[in-house]
């Protein structure tokens, strides 16, 4: 069979076109995987640089309508942080909450004391979450 006859059969039955399509699909898959990898590296590094740690240190029930919470926040110096605090009833229902803005400071870890107003006598208080403003 001559080369032109083979090319004609390949063209007729789509053999040559399929190889090109397979290569295109392979390059698209590779490009998507590289883009995903770069996104993970970029956003993973961003998240590591803006890490916030917080923990409850103490609480004190002051009255039927108030509870004090002691907590600490660890964040890169110079970052403004917002924390959601909550008071819980003996049945673990939310009895009160407060959003506090923590201004930037020079130390990585700082301690804070906040008083929360409650609707019923609280059994405990906690830091629900913190995030960078």
mmCIF file of C-alpha atoms in Angstrom:
data_model
loop_
_atom_site.group_PDB
_atom_site.id
_atom_site.type_symbol
_atom_site.label_atom_id
_atom_site.label_comp_id
_atom_site.label_asym_id
_atom_site.label_seq_id
_atom_site.Cartn_x
_atom_site.Cartn_y
_atom_site.Cartn_z
ATOM 1 C CA UNK A 1 0.000 0.000 0.000
ATOM 2 C CA UNK A 2 1.351 3.412 -0.891
ATOM 3 C CA UNK A 3 1.890 6.209 1.585
ATOM 4 C CA UNK A 4 -0.947 8.275 0.134
ATOM 5 C CA UNK A 5 -3.320 5.291 0.347
ATOM 6 C CA UNK A 6 -2.351 4.744 4.004
ATOM 7 C CA UNK A 7 -2.851 8.454 4.721
ATOM 8 C CA UNK A 8 -6.206 8.328 2.950
ATOM 9 C CA UNK A 9 -7.316 5.333 5.058
ATOM 10 C CA UNK A 10 -6.042 7.013 8.230
ATOM 11 C CA UNK A 11 -7.962 10.120 7.335
ATOM 12 C CA UNK A 12 -11.077 8.138 6.471
ATOM 13 C CA UNK A 13 -11.057 6.167 9.714
ATOM 14 C CA UNK A 14 -9.770 8.988 11.929
ATOM 15 C CA UNK A 15 -6.541 7.364 13.104
ATOM 16 C CA UNK A 16 -4.303 10.423 12.701
ATOM 17 C CA UNK A 17 -6.825 12.828 14.163
ATOM 18 C CA UNK A 18 -7.255 10.638 17.238
ATOM 19 C CA UNK A 19 -3.559 10.815 18.068
ATOM 20 C CA UNK A 20 -3.674 14.610 17.942
ATOM 21 C CA UNK A 21 -6.792 14.670 20.103
ATOM 22 C CA UNK A 22 -5.164 12.338 22.627
ATOM 23 C CA UNK A 23 -2.158 14.652 22.836
ATOM 24 C CA UNK A 24 -4.371 17.672 23.316
ATOM 25 C CA UNK A 25 -6.276 15.951 26.108
ATOM 26 C CA UNK A 26 -3.000 14.935 27.752
ATOM 27 C CA UNK A 27 -1.678 18.518 27.598
ATOM 28 C CA UNK A 28 -4.941 19.877 29.001
ATOM 29 C CA UNK A 29 -4.816 17.382 31.882
ATOM 30 C CA UNK A 30 -1.184 18.286 32.593
ATOM 31 C CA UNK A 31 -1.992 22.021 32.527
ATOM 32 C CA UNK A 32 -4.930 21.571 34.907
ATOM 33 C CA UNK A 33 -2.816 19.501 37.315
ATOM 34 C CA UNK A 34 -0.038 22.108 37.266
ATOM 35 C CA UNK A 35 -2.583 24.880 37.927
ATOM 36 C CA UNK A 36 -4.054 22.943 40.860
ATOM 37 C CA UNK A 37 -0.578 22.303 42.251
ATOM 38 C CA UNK A 38 0.337 25.994 42.023
ATOM 39 C CA UNK A 39 -2.933 26.977 43.681
ATOM 40 C CA UNK A 40 -2.296 24.579 46.575
ATOM 41 C CA UNK A 41 1.233 25.917 47.013
ATOM 42 C CA UNK A 42 0.104 29.533 46.856
ATOM 43 C CA UNK A 43 -2.926 29.257 49.146
ATOM 44 C CA UNK A 44 -1.242 26.751 51.453
ATOM 45 C CA UNK A 45 1.638 29.161 52.002
ATOM 46 C CA UNK A 46 -0.772 32.063 52.506
ATOM 47 C CA UNK A 47 -2.675 30.125 55.146
ATOM 48 C CA UNK A 48 0.526 29.154 56.972
ATOM 49 C CA UNK A 49 1.622 32.797 57.144
ATOM 50 C CA UNK A 50 -1.697 33.966 58.591
ATOM 51 C CA UNK A 51 -2.167 31.244 61.196
ATOM 52 C CA UNK A 52 -4.210 32.097 64.276
ATOM 53 C CA UNK A 53 -4.236 30.025 67.433
ATOM 54 C CA UNK A 54 -6.590 30.720 70.322
ATOM 55 C CA UNK A 55 -7.474 28.953 73.530
ATOM 56 C CA UNK A 56 -9.696 29.416 76.527
ATOM 57 C CA UNK A 57 -7.830 29.985 79.778
ATOM 58 C CA UNK A 58 -10.523 30.596 82.376
ATOM 59 C CA UNK A 59 -14.112 31.578 82.974
ATOM 60 C CA UNK A 60 -15.942 32.931 85.987
ATOM 61 C CA UNK A 61 -19.704 33.116 86.409
ATOM 62 C CA UNK A 62 -20.282 36.593 87.863
ATOM 63 C CA UNK A 63 -24.090 36.530 88.091
ATOM 64 C CA UNK A 64 -27.198 35.141 86.424
ATOM 65 C CA UNK A 65 -26.627 37.643 83.600
ATOM 66 C CA UNK A 66 -22.832 37.824 83.228
ATOM 67 C CA UNK A 67 -19.789 35.615 82.767
ATOM 68 C CA UNK A 68 -16.122 36.567 82.396
ATOM 69 C CA UNK A 69 -13.854 34.771 79.927
ATOM 70 C CA UNK A 70 -10.072 34.722 79.904
ATOM 71 C CA UNK A 71 -8.441 33.664 76.659
ATOM 72 C CA UNK A 72 -5.277 34.053 74.637
ATOM 73 C CA UNK A 73 -4.717 34.639 70.945
ATOM 74 C CA UNK A 74 -1.518 33.878 69.017
ATOM 75 C CA UNK A 75 -1.065 35.619 65.682
ATOM 76 C CA UNK A 76 1.687 37.339 63.724
ATOM 77 C CA UNK A 77 2.521 40.710 65.322
ATOM 78 C CA UNK A 78 0.764 43.605 63.613
ATOM 79 C CA UNK A 79 -2.366 41.642 62.599
ATOM 80 C CA UNK A 80 -5.857 42.804 63.602
ATOM 81 C CA UNK A 81 -7.963 39.874 64.795
ATOM 82 C CA UNK A 82 -11.698 39.501 65.377
ATOM 83 C CA UNK A 83 -12.943 36.812 67.779
ATOM 84 C CA UNK A 84 -16.423 35.460 68.440
ATOM 85 C CA UNK A 85 -16.993 34.595 72.100
ATOM 86 C CA UNK A 86 -19.948 32.657 73.402
ATOM 87 C CA UNK A 87 -21.466 31.742 76.738
ATOM 88 C CA UNK A 88 -23.219 28.398 77.091
ATOM 89 C CA UNK A 89 -26.034 27.318 79.406
ATOM 90 C CA UNK A 90 -25.885 24.045 81.383
ATOM 91 C CA UNK A 91 -27.655 22.356 78.431
ATOM 92 C CA UNK A 92 -24.972 23.788 76.085
ATOM 93 C CA UNK A 93 -27.409 26.180 74.425
ATOM 94 C CA UNK A 94 -26.018 29.588 73.563
ATOM 95 C CA UNK A 95 -26.717 31.940 76.464
ATOM 96 C CA UNK A 96 -24.811 34.941 75.146
ATOM 97 C CA UNK A 97 -22.216 36.012 72.625
ATOM 98 C CA UNK A 98 -19.891 38.866 71.821
ATOM 99 C CA UNK A 99 -17.671 39.862 68.901
ATOM 100 C CA UNK A 100 -14.399 41.495 69.980
ATOM 101 C CA UNK A 101 -11.836 43.266 67.839
ATOM 102 C CA UNK A 102 -8.260 42.749 68.929
ATOM 103 C CA UNK A 103 -6.004 45.560 67.794
ATOM 104 C CA UNK A 104 -2.520 44.777 66.461
ATOM 105 C CA UNK A 105 0.187 44.220 69.029
ATOM 106 C CA UNK A 106 3.933 43.642 69.180
ATOM 107 C CA UNK A 107 3.718 40.204 70.841
ATOM 108 C CA UNK A 108 2.720 37.008 69.058
ATOM 109 C CA UNK A 109 0.682 35.660 72.002
ATOM 110 C CA UNK A 110 -1.490 37.940 74.123
ATOM 111 C CA UNK A 111 -3.995 37.352 76.924
ATOM 112 C CA UNK A 112 -7.431 38.995 77.120
ATOM 113 C CA UNK A 113 -10.328 39.127 79.572
ATOM 114 C CA UNK A 114 -13.855 39.890 78.376
ATOM 115 C CA UNK A 115 -17.226 39.998 80.110
ATOM 116 C CA UNK A 116 -20.246 38.578 78.308
ATOM 117 C CA UNK A 117 -23.856 39.458 79.033
ATOM 118 C CA UNK A 118 -26.108 36.384 79.130
ATOM 119 C CA UNK A 119 -29.833 35.717 78.864
ATOM 120 C CA UNK A 120 -29.751 32.941 81.504
ATOM 121 C CA UNK A 121 -27.155 31.774 84.021
ATOM 122 C CA UNK A 122 -24.220 30.485 81.990
ATOM 123 C CA UNK A 123 -22.328 27.316 82.817
ATOM 124 C CA UNK A 124 -19.261 28.051 80.696
ATOM 125 C CA UNK A 125 -17.803 30.419 78.117
ATOM 126 C CA UNK A 126 -15.493 29.838 75.176
ATOM 127 C CA UNK A 127 -13.850 31.374 72.149
ATOM 128 C CA UNK A 128 -15.943 30.121 69.240
ATOM 129 C CA UNK A 129 -13.634 31.302 66.437
ATOM 130 C CA UNK A 130 -11.060 33.946 65.492
ATOM 131 C CA UNK A 131 -10.075 35.341 62.102
ATOM 132 C CA UNK A 132 -7.887 38.052 60.640
ATOM 133 C CA UNK A 133 -9.766 41.287 59.978
#
